[in-house]
Amino acid sequence: MTRFATFARLLMLLAILLPLFAIRSAVWSAPVGTAASSREKEQGKSGDAEPKPLRVKPRATRTTKSAKGEASKGEETPRSASRPRRAAPAESQVSRAQEAAAAGRYDEARDLLASVDAARLSEEKADDAAYLGAVLTVEGVKQGEAFAAYLKEFPKGHHRRESTLALARLHYVQGDYAESDRLLAIFSPGIEHDTIGREGLVLRGLAQLARGDAPGALQFFASCEKDLKGSAQEEAYYFAMSQASLRSAKPQAAVDALRVLLDRHAQGAYAPQALYAMGMALEQMGRGTDATNVFRQVAQRFPDSYEATRVRDRGIRPGQIVGSGLPIGGGYALQIGAFSRRDLADALARDLRLASVPDVSVRQGSELPPIYRVRGGAFATREEAQALGERLRREKGYSYNVVPH
């Protein structure tokens, strides 16, 4: 009986312990959340008021605070995405101001811009607002200060080139040619392919010319020909080139530039000035009759221009024009060579210029393949053209033909 009683007690003890081991095993093998729930149940049954040792929330909170974790991206994105929405009204107002300015409604643009909260603008829109504010500034000195402030605040801004050109123009108009030239150093020959860059090149050369460096300006303009020839700035370029040539005592170079200008822009904005400059260049070359013809054309074709007043101040009155009346003062020229290769034509043209032949040009024919004709001189009569041709025959051995200019 004693053994049986002992065995019975052991069975009862095992019946009590086995469930406890099962519960303990489940707690250690379960996930964190499950373990926490199991322990909470045990504590609830036991009536123990001890704080819960594990929670899911703290872990979730630690994960969310991690700005670099995947979970945090979902929480941080809405906060950062909300900023543009708050700034949208201010940025929209800048856009409306830009549209008003583009349409010529400058007062409206100023009012819109004045009420913009700059703190709510993105970097790009702040750039636009600062530039537009400078453009809309009326008084010259204050406008210069506004452009200078923009360039200081946005040294790499979207409108840096436009602001630099505008500020350089203001300095040029105010007579500060050295500062204008310094600012315009960002514009370089050979790389400018837009309107701002080309205008910068022309103004840079003019600033050098106004500083008194005519030879330097002439050399600079010559290096800009590929950038400016055939562009919307071509007319201004060739006129500036003629002025640099005249001040460098190179009237023939001035005549060459002015001929191109008048051929392509006969009624352009620079036409009266170009004709008057042509007369000045012809005077420097000792061609007084041709110069008088050109001055008369200024008075006849542009009677209300300032240049026509200057012609009248010279004592020249509209009347019959001697010779052909062409802008360069002659109706005949010499054709001295014709080539199928442009380089050979250019080489002959250089030799003729070295021989002091005036008005040398290379003209490309319309035939295929093209023929490049080298011409020189511009004369009122055939006899004058023949006289030059004979001199070239004697001195250089060139053959020639007299052709209409």
CSV table of C-alpha atoms in Angstrom, one decimal:
chain,number,residue,atom,x,y,z
A,1,MET,CA,0.0,0.0,0.0
A,2,THR,CA,2.9,2.3,0.8
A,3,ARG,CA,4.3,1.9,-2.7
A,4,PHE,CA,0.9,2.3,-4.3
A,5,ALA,CA,0.4,5.5,-2.4
A,6,THR,CA,3.8,6.9,-3.4
A,7,PHE,CA,3.1,6.2,-7.0
A,8,ALA,CA,-0.3,7.9,-6.8
A,9,ARG,CA,1.3,11.0,-5.4
A,10,LEU,CA,3.9,11.1,-8.2
A,11,LEU,CA,1.1,10.9,-10.8
A,12,MET,CA,-0.7,13.7,-9.1
A,13,LEU,CA,2.5,15.8,-9.1
A,14,LEU,CA,3.1,15.2,-12.8
A,15,ALA,CA,-0.5,16.2,-13.6
A,16,ILE,CA,0.2,19.5,-11.9
A,17,LEU,CA,3.7,20.2,-13.4
A,18,LEU,CA,3.1,19.2,-17.0
A,19,PRO,CA,0.6,22.0,-17.8
A,20,LEU,CA,3.0,24.5,-16.2
A,21,PHE,CA,5.9,23.3,-18.4
A,22,ALA,CA,3.6,23.6,-21.5
A,23,ILE,CA,2.7,27.1,-20.6
A,24,ARG,CA,6.3,28.1,-20.0
A,25,SER,CA,7.4,26.5,-23.3
A,26,ALA,CA,4.6,28.4,-25.2
A,27,VAL,CA,5.7,31.7,-23.6
A,28,TRP,CA,9.4,31.3,-24.7
A,29,SER,CA,8.6,30.2,-28.2
A,30,ALA,CA,5.9,32.7,-29.0
A,31,PRO,CA,6.6,36.2,-30.8
A,32,VAL,CA,7.1,39.2,-28.6
A,33,GLY,CA,3.5,40.4,-28.9
A,34,THR,CA,2.2,36.9,-28.0
A,35,ALA,CA,4.6,36.6,-25.1
A,36,ALA,CA,3.4,39.9,-23.8
A,37,SER,CA,-0.3,38.8,-24.0
A,38,SER,CA,0.4,35.5,-22.3
A,39,ARG,CA,2.2,37.2,-19.4
A,40,GLU,CA,-0.5,39.8,-19.1
A,41,LYS,CA,-3.1,37.0,-18.7
A,42,GLU,CA,-0.9,35.2,-16.1
A,43,GLN,CA,-0.5,38.5,-14.2
A,44,GLY,CA,-4.2,39.2,-14.5
A,45,LYS,CA,-5.0,35.8,-13.1
A,46,SER,CA,-2.6,36.2,-10.3
A,47,GLY,CA,-3.8,39.7,-9.5
A,48,ASP,CA,-0.2,41.0,-9.6
A,49,ALA,CA,-0.1,44.8,-10.2
A,50,GLU,CA,3.5,44.8,-11.5
A,51,PRO,CA,4.0,46.9,-14.8
A,52,LYS,CA,3.9,45.0,-18.0
A,53,PRO,CA,7.5,44.2,-19.1
A,54,LEU,CA,7.0,44.1,-22.9
A,55,ARG,CA,5.0,46.4,-25.1
A,56,VAL,CA,4.6,46.5,-28.9
A,57,LYS,CA,4.0,50.3,-29.1
A,58,PRO,CA,7.5,51.3,-27.9
A,59,ARG,CA,9.1,49.3,-30.7
A,60,ALA,CA,6.7,50.8,-33.2
A,61,THR,CA,7.6,54.3,-31.9
A,62,ARG,CA,11.3,53.6,-32.1
A,63,THR,CA,10.9,52.4,-35.7
A,64,THR,CA,8.9,55.5,-36.7
A,65,LYS,CA,11.4,57.9,-35.1
A,66,SER,CA,14.1,56.4,-37.3
A,67,ALA,CA,14.2,58.9,-40.2
A,68,LYS,CA,16.1,56.5,-42.4
A,69,GLY,CA,14.0,53.4,-41.7
A,70,GLU,CA,11.5,52.2,-44.2
A,71,ALA,CA,8.6,52.6,-41.7
A,72,SER,CA,9.6,56.3,-41.1
A,73,LYS,CA,9.5,57.2,-44.8
A,74,GLY,CA,5.8,56.6,-44.8
A,75,GLU,CA,5.3,58.9,-41.8
A,76,GLU,CA,7.8,61.7,-42.8
A,77,THR,CA,6.7,62.0,-46.4
A,78,PRO,CA,3.3,63.5,-45.7
A,79,ARG,CA,4.9,66.2,-43.5
A,80,SER,CA,7.5,67.2,-46.3
A,81,ALA,CA,4.8,66.8,-49.0
A,82,SER,CA,2.6,69.3,-47.1
A,83,ARG,CA,5.1,72.1,-47.4
A,84,PRO,CA,4.7,72.7,-51.2
A,85,ARG,CA,0.9,72.7,-50.6
A,86,ARG,CA,1.3,75.5,-48.1
A,87,ALA,CA,3.6,77.5,-50.4
A,88,ALA,CA,1.4,76.9,-53.5
A,89,PRO,CA,-0.6,80.2,-53.2
A,90,ALA,CA,2.5,82.3,-52.9
A,91,GLU,CA,4.2,80.6,-55.8
A,92,SER,CA,1.0,80.9,-57.9
A,93,GLN,CA,1.0,84.6,-57.1
A,94,VAL,CA,4.6,84.9,-58.5
A,95,SER,CA,3.5,83.1,-61.7
A,96,ARG,CA,0.6,85.5,-62.1
A,97,ALA,CA,3.0,88.5,-61.6
A,98,GLN,CA,5.2,87.0,-64.3
A,99,GLU,CA,2.3,86.7,-66.7
A,100,ALA,CA,1.1,90.2,-66.0
A,101,ALA,CA,4.6,91.6,-66.7
A,102,ALA,CA,4.9,89.7,-69.9
A,103,ALA,CA,1.6,91.2,-71.0
A,104,GLY,CA,2.8,94.7,-70.2
A,105,ARG,CA,0.6,95.1,-67.1
A,106,TYR,CA,3.5,96.3,-64.9
A,107,ASP,CA,1.5,97.9,-62.1
A,108,GLU,CA,-0.5,94.8,-61.7
A,109,ALA,CA,2.7,92.7,-61.6
A,110,ARG,CA,4.2,95.0,-58.9
A,111,ASP,CA,1.0,94.8,-56.8
A,112,LEU,CA,1.0,91.0,-57.0
A,113,LEU,CA,4.7,90.7,-56.2
A,114,ALA,CA,4.5,93.2,-53.3
A,115,SER,CA,2.0,90.9,-51.4
A,116,VAL,CA,4.0,87.7,-51.8
A,117,ASP,CA,5.2,86.0,-48.6
A,118,ALA,CA,8.8,85.2,-49.6
A,119,ALA,CA,9.2,82.7,-46.7
A,120,ARG,CA,6.7,80.4,-48.4
A,121,LEU,CA,8.5,80.3,-51.8
A,122,SER,CA,10.7,77.5,-53.0
A,123,GLU,CA,14.2,78.3,-54.1
A,124,GLU,CA,13.3,78.4,-57.7
A,125,LYS,CA,10.3,80.8,-57.2
A,126,ALA,CA,12.3,83.0,-54.9
A,127,ASP,CA,14.8,83.3,-57.7
A,128,ASP,CA,12.0,84.3,-60.1
A,129,ALA,CA,10.5,86.8,-57.7
A,130,ALA,CA,13.8,88.5,-57.0
A,131,TYR,CA,14.6,88.9,-60.7
A,132,LEU,CA,11.1,90.1,-61.6
A,133,GLY,CA,11.3,92.6,-58.7
A,134,ALA,CA,14.5,94.0,-60.2
A,135,VAL,CA,13.0,94.2,-63.7
A,136,LEU,CA,10.0,96.1,-62.4
A,137,THR,CA,12.0,98.6,-60.5
A,138,VAL,CA,11.5,102.0,-62.2
A,139,GLU,CA,14.2,104.3,-61.1
A,140,GLY,CA,17.6,103.6,-62.7
A,141,VAL,CA,19.9,103.7,-59.7
A,142,LYS,CA,17.5,101.6,-57.6
A,143,GLN,CA,17.1,99.2,-60.4
A,144,GLY,CA,20.9,98.7,-60.6
A,145,GLU,CA,20.9,98.1,-56.8
A,146,ALA,CA,18.1,95.5,-57.3
A,147,PHE,CA,20.0,93.6,-60.0
A,148,ALA,CA,23.2,93.8,-57.9
A,149,ALA,CA,21.3,92.4,-54.9
A,150,TYR,CA,19.8,89.6,-57.0
A,151,LEU,CA,23.3,88.6,-58.3
A,152,LYS,CA,24.6,88.6,-54.7
A,153,GLU,CA,21.7,86.5,-53.4
A,154,PHE,CA,21.5,84.1,-56.4
A,155,PRO,CA,25.1,83.9,-57.8
A,156,LYS,CA,24.1,80.8,-59.8
A,157,GLY,CA,20.4,81.8,-60.3
A,158,HIS,CA,18.4,81.0,-63.4
A,159,HIS,CA,18.4,84.7,-64.4
A,160,ARG,CA,22.1,85.4,-63.7
A,161,ARG,CA,23.0,86.2,-67.4
A,162,GLU,CA,20.0,88.4,-68.0
A,163,SER,CA,20.7,90.3,-64.7
A,164,THR,CA,24.3,90.7,-65.5
A,165,LEU,CA,23.5,92.1,-69.0
A,166,ALA,CA,20.9,94.5,-67.5
A,167,LEU,CA,23.2,95.7,-64.8
A,168,ALA,CA,26.0,96.2,-67.4
A,169,ARG,CA,23.7,98.3,-69.6
A,170,LEU,CA,22.9,100.5,-66.7
A,171,HIS,CA,26.6,101.1,-66.0
A,172,TYR,CA,27.2,101.8,-69.7
A,173,VAL,CA,24.4,104.4,-69.9
A,174,GLN,CA,25.7,106.0,-66.7
A,175,GLY,CA,29.2,106.3,-68.3
A,176,ASP,CA,30.9,103.7,-66.1
A,177,TYR,CA,32.3,101.8,-69.1
A,178,ALA,CA,35.0,100.0,-67.1
A,179,GLU,CA,32.5,98.4,-64.7
A,180,SER,CA,30.3,97.5,-67.7
A,181,ASP,CA,33.2,95.8,-69.4
A,182,ARG,CA,34.1,93.9,-66.2
A,183,LEU,CA,30.5,92.6,-65.8
A,184,LEU,CA,30.3,91.5,-69.4
A,185,ALA,CA,33.4,89.3,-69.2
A,186,ILE,CA,31.0,86.4,-68.7
A,187,PHE,CA,30.1,86.6,-72.4
A,188,SER,CA,32.8,85.1,-74.6
A,189,PRO,CA,33.2,84.8,-78.4
A,190,GLY,CA,32.6,81.4,-79.9
A,191,ILE,CA,30.2,80.0,-77.4
A,192,GLU,CA,27.2,82.4,-77.4
A,193,HIS,CA,24.2,81.0,-79.2
A,194,ASP,CA,21.3,82.8,-77.6
A,195,THR,CA,19.9,86.3,-77.7
A,196,ILE,CA,21.3,87.3,-74.2
A,197,GLY,CA,24.8,86.1,-75.1
A,198,ARG,CA,24.9,87.8,-78.4
A,199,GLU,CA,23.6,91.1,-77.0
A,200,GLY,CA,26.3,90.7,-74.3
A,201,LEU,CA,29.0,90.4,-76.9
A,202,VAL,CA,27.9,93.5,-78.8
A,203,LEU,CA,27.7,95.6,-75.6
A,204,ARG,CA,31.1,94.3,-74.4
A,205,GLY,CA,32.8,95.5,-77.6
A,206,LEU,CA,31.0,98.8,-77.3
A,207,ALA,CA,32.2,99.2,-73.7
A,208,GLN,CA,35.8,98.6,-74.8
A,209,LEU,CA,35.4,101.1,-77.5
A,210,ALA,CA,33.9,103.7,-75.1
A,211,ARG,CA,36.8,103.1,-72.8
A,212,GLY,CA,39.1,104.3,-75.6
A,213,ASP,CA,40.5,101.0,-76.7
A,214,ALA,CA,39.4,101.1,-80.3
A,215,PRO,CA,42.0,98.5,-81.6
A,216,GLY,CA,41.0,96.1,-78.8
A,217,ALA,CA,37.3,96.6,-79.6
A,218,LEU,CA,37.9,96.0,-83.3
A,219,GLN,CA,39.9,92.8,-82.6
A,220,PHE,CA,37.1,91.7,-80.2
A,221,PHE,CA,34.4,92.3,-82.8
A,222,ALA,CA,36.3,90.4,-85.4
A,223,SER,CA,36.4,87.4,-83.1
A,224,CYS,CA,32.6,87.6,-82.7
A,225,GLU,CA,31.6,87.4,-86.3
A,226,LYS,CA,30.6,83.7,-86.2
A,227,ASP,CA,28.4,84.3,-83.2
A,228,LEU,CA,26.7,87.3,-84.6
A,229,LYS,CA,26.6,87.0,-88.4
A,230,GLY,CA,23.1,86.2,-89.6
A,231,SER,CA,21.6,86.6,-86.1
A,232,ALA,CA,19.0,89.1,-84.9
A,233,GLN,CA,21.9,91.2,-83.5
A,234,GLU,CA,23.7,91.3,-86.8
A,235,GLU,CA,22.7,94.9,-87.7
A,236,ALA,CA,23.9,96.3,-84.3
A,237,TYR,CA,27.1,94.2,-84.7
A,238,TYR,CA,28.1,95.5,-88.1
A,239,PHE,CA,27.4,99.1,-87.1
A,240,ALA,CA,29.5,98.7,-83.9
A,241,MET,CA,32.3,97.1,-86.1
A,242,SER,CA,32.2,100.1,-88.4
A,243,GLN,CA,32.6,102.5,-85.4
A,244,ALA,CA,35.6,100.6,-84.0
A,245,SER,CA,37.1,100.6,-87.5
A,246,LEU,CA,36.7,104.4,-87.9
A,247,ARG,CA,38.2,105.1,-84.5
A,248,SER,CA,41.1,102.7,-85.3
A,249,ALA,CA,41.8,104.8,-88.5
A,250,LYS,CA,40.8,101.9,-90.7
A,251,PRO,CA,38.1,103.4,-93.0
A,252,GLN,CA,38.1,100.5,-95.5
A,253,ALA,CA,37.2,98.0,-92.8
A,254,ALA,CA,34.4,100.4,-91.8
A,255,VAL,CA,33.2,100.6,-95.4
A,256,ASP,CA,33.2,96.8,-95.6
A,257,ALA,CA,31.1,96.4,-92.5
A,258,LEU,CA,28.7,99.1,-93.5
A,259,ARG,CA,28.2,97.6,-96.9
A,260,VAL,CA,27.1,94.3,-95.4
A,261,LEU,CA,24.7,96.2,-93.0
A,262,LEU,CA,23.1,98.3,-95.8
A,263,ASP,CA,22.8,95.3,-98.1
A,264,ARG,CA,21.0,93.3,-95.6
A,265,HIS,CA,19.2,96.0,-93.6
A,266,ALA,CA,18.5,98.8,-96.0
A,267,GLN,CA,15.6,100.1,-94.0
A,268,GLY,CA,16.8,98.8,-90.6
A,269,ALA,CA,17.0,100.8,-87.4
A,270,TYR,CA,20.7,101.6,-88.0
A,271,ALA,CA,20.3,102.6,-91.7
A,272,PRO,CA,20.5,106.4,-91.2
A,273,GLN,CA,23.5,106.1,-88.9
A,274,ALA,CA,25.1,103.5,-91.2
A,275,LEU,CA,24.8,105.8,-94.3
A,276,TYR,CA,26.2,108.8,-92.4
A,277,ALA,CA,29.1,106.6,-91.1
A,278,MET,CA,29.7,105.5,-94.7
A,279,GLY,CA,30.1,109.1,-95.7
A,280,MET,CA,32.6,109.7,-92.9
A,281,ALA,CA,34.6,106.6,-94.0
A,282,LEU,CA,34.7,107.7,-97.6
A,283,GLU,CA,35.9,111.2,-96.5
A,284,GLN,CA,38.7,109.5,-94.6
A,285,MET,CA,39.7,107.6,-97.7
A,286,GLY,CA,39.9,110.8,-99.7
A,287,ARG,CA,36.8,110.1,-101.8
A,288,GLY,CA,35.1,113.4,-101.2
A,289,THR,CA,32.6,113.2,-104.1
A,290,ASP,CA,31.4,109.8,-103.1
A,291,ALA,CA,31.1,111.0,-99.5
A,292,THR,CA,28.9,113.9,-100.6
A,293,ASN,CA,26.7,111.5,-102.6
A,294,VAL,CA,26.2,109.4,-99.5
A,295,PHE,CA,25.4,112.4,-97.3
A,296,ARG,CA,22.8,113.5,-99.8
A,297,GLN,CA,21.2,110.1,-99.7
A,298,VAL,CA,20.9,110.4,-95.9
A,299,ALA,CA,19.0,113.7,-96.3
A,300,GLN,CA,16.8,112.3,-99.0
A,301,ARG,CA,16.0,108.9,-97.6
A,302,PHE,CA,15.8,109.8,-93.9
A,303,PRO,CA,14.9,113.5,-93.8
A,304,ASP,CA,13.6,113.4,-90.3
A,305,SER,CA,16.6,111.6,-88.8
A,306,TYR,CA,19.2,113.2,-86.6
A,307,GLU,CA,21.8,112.3,-89.2
A,308,ALA,CA,19.9,114.3,-91.8
A,309,THR,CA,20.3,117.3,-89.5
A,310,ARG,CA,24.0,116.7,-89.3
A,311,VAL,CA,24.2,116.6,-93.1
A,312,ARG,CA,22.4,120.0,-93.3
A,313,ASP,CA,24.8,121.4,-90.8
A,314,ARG,CA,27.6,120.4,-93.2
A,315,GLY,CA,26.0,122.7,-95.8
A,316,ILE,CA,24.9,119.8,-98.0
A,317,ARG,CA,21.5,120.1,-99.5
A,318,PRO,CA,19.5,117.4,-101.3
A,319,GLY,CA,20.2,117.5,-105.0
A,320,GLN,CA,21.4,115.5,-107.9
A,321,ILE,CA,23.7,112.7,-106.9
A,322,VAL,CA,26.8,112.4,-109.0
A,323,GLY,CA,27.6,109.0,-110.3
A,324,SER,CA,25.5,105.9,-109.5
A,325,GLY,CA,24.3,107.0,-106.1
A,326,LEU,CA,24.9,103.6,-104.6
A,327,PRO,CA,25.7,103.7,-100.8
A,328,ILE,CA,29.4,103.0,-101.4
A,329,GLY,CA,29.5,105.7,-104.1
A,330,GLY,CA,30.2,103.8,-107.3
A,331,GLY,CA,28.6,101.8,-110.0
A,332,TYR,CA,31.6,99.8,-111.3
A,333,ALA,CA,34.0,97.3,-109.8
A,334,LEU,CA,36.8,95.0,-110.9
A,335,GLN,CA,36.5,91.2,-111.0
A,336,ILE,CA,40.0,90.0,-110.6
A,337,GLY,CA,39.5,86.2,-110.1
A,338,ALA,CA,37.0,83.4,-110.1
A,339,PHE,CA,37.7,80.1,-108.3
A,340,SER,CA,35.9,76.8,-107.5
A,341,ARG,CA,37.6,76.7,-104.1
A,342,ARG,CA,36.8,79.3,-101.4
A,343,ASP,CA,40.3,79.2,-99.8
A,344,LEU,CA,41.9,80.3,-103.1
A,345,ALA,CA,39.5,83.2,-103.4
A,346,ASP,CA,40.1,84.3,-99.8
A,347,ALA,CA,43.9,84.2,-100.5
A,348,LEU,CA,43.6,86.5,-103.5
A,349,ALA,CA,41.3,88.8,-101.5
A,350,ARG,CA,44.0,89.1,-98.8
A,351,ASP,CA,46.6,90.0,-101.4
A,352,LEU,CA,44.4,92.6,-102.9
A,353,ARG,CA,43.8,94.3,-99.5
A,354,LEU,CA,47.5,94.3,-98.9
A,355,ALA,CA,47.8,96.1,-102.2
A,356,SER,CA,45.4,98.8,-100.9
A,357,VAL,CA,42.6,97.8,-103.2
A,358,PRO,CA,39.3,99.2,-101.7
A,359,ASP,CA,36.1,97.3,-101.3
A,360,VAL,CA,37.5,93.8,-101.8
A,361,SER,CA,34.9,91.1,-101.5
A,362,VAL,CA,34.4,87.4,-102.2
A,363,ARG,CA,31.0,86.6,-103.7
A,364,GLN,CA,29.6,83.1,-103.9
A,365,GLY,CA,27.7,82.3,-107.1
A,366,SER,CA,24.3,80.5,-107.2
A,367,GLU,CA,25.6,77.8,-109.6
A,368,LEU,CA,26.4,74.2,-108.5
A,369,PRO,CA,29.2,73.7,-107.7
A,370,PRO,CA,29.5,77.4,-106.7
A,371,ILE,CA,32.0,79.8,-108.2
A,372,TYR,CA,33.7,82.2,-105.8
A,373,ARG,CA,34.3,85.6,-107.5
A,374,VAL,CA,36.9,88.1,-106.1
A,375,ARG,CA,35.9,91.7,-106.7
A,376,GLY,CA,37.5,95.0,-105.7
A,377,GLY,CA,36.8,98.7,-106.0
A,378,ALA,CA,33.7,100.8,-106.2
A,379,PHE,CA,33.8,103.6,-108.8
A,380,ALA,CA,31.4,106.1,-110.3
A,381,THR,CA,32.7,105.6,-113.8
A,382,ARG,CA,34.1,102.8,-115.9
A,383,GLU,CA,37.3,104.8,-116.6
A,384,GLU,CA,38.1,105.0,-112.9
A,385,ALA,CA,37.7,101.2,-112.6
A,386,GLN,CA,39.9,100.6,-115.6
A,387,ALA,CA,42.6,102.8,-114.1
A,388,LEU,CA,42.8,100.6,-111.0
A,389,GLY,CA,42.8,97.5,-113.2
A,390,GLU,CA,45.7,98.7,-115.2
A,391,ARG,CA,47.7,99.5,-112.1
A,392,LEU,CA,47.1,96.0,-110.8
A,393,ARG,CA,48.1,94.5,-114.2
A,394,ARG,CA,51.4,96.5,-114.2
A,395,GLU,CA,52.3,96.0,-110.5
A,396,LYS,CA,50.9,92.5,-109.7
A,397,GLY,CA,50.3,90.9,-113.1
A,398,TYR,CA,46.6,90.4,-112.3
A,399,SER,CA,44.1,90.3,-115.2
A,400,TYR,CA,40.7,91.9,-114.6
A,401,ASN,CA,37.2,92.6,-116.0
A,402,VAL,CA,35.2,95.7,-115.3
A,403,VAL,CA,31.8,94.7,-114.0
A,404,PRO,CA,28.7,96.5,-112.7
A,405,HIS,CA,29.0,96.9,-108.9
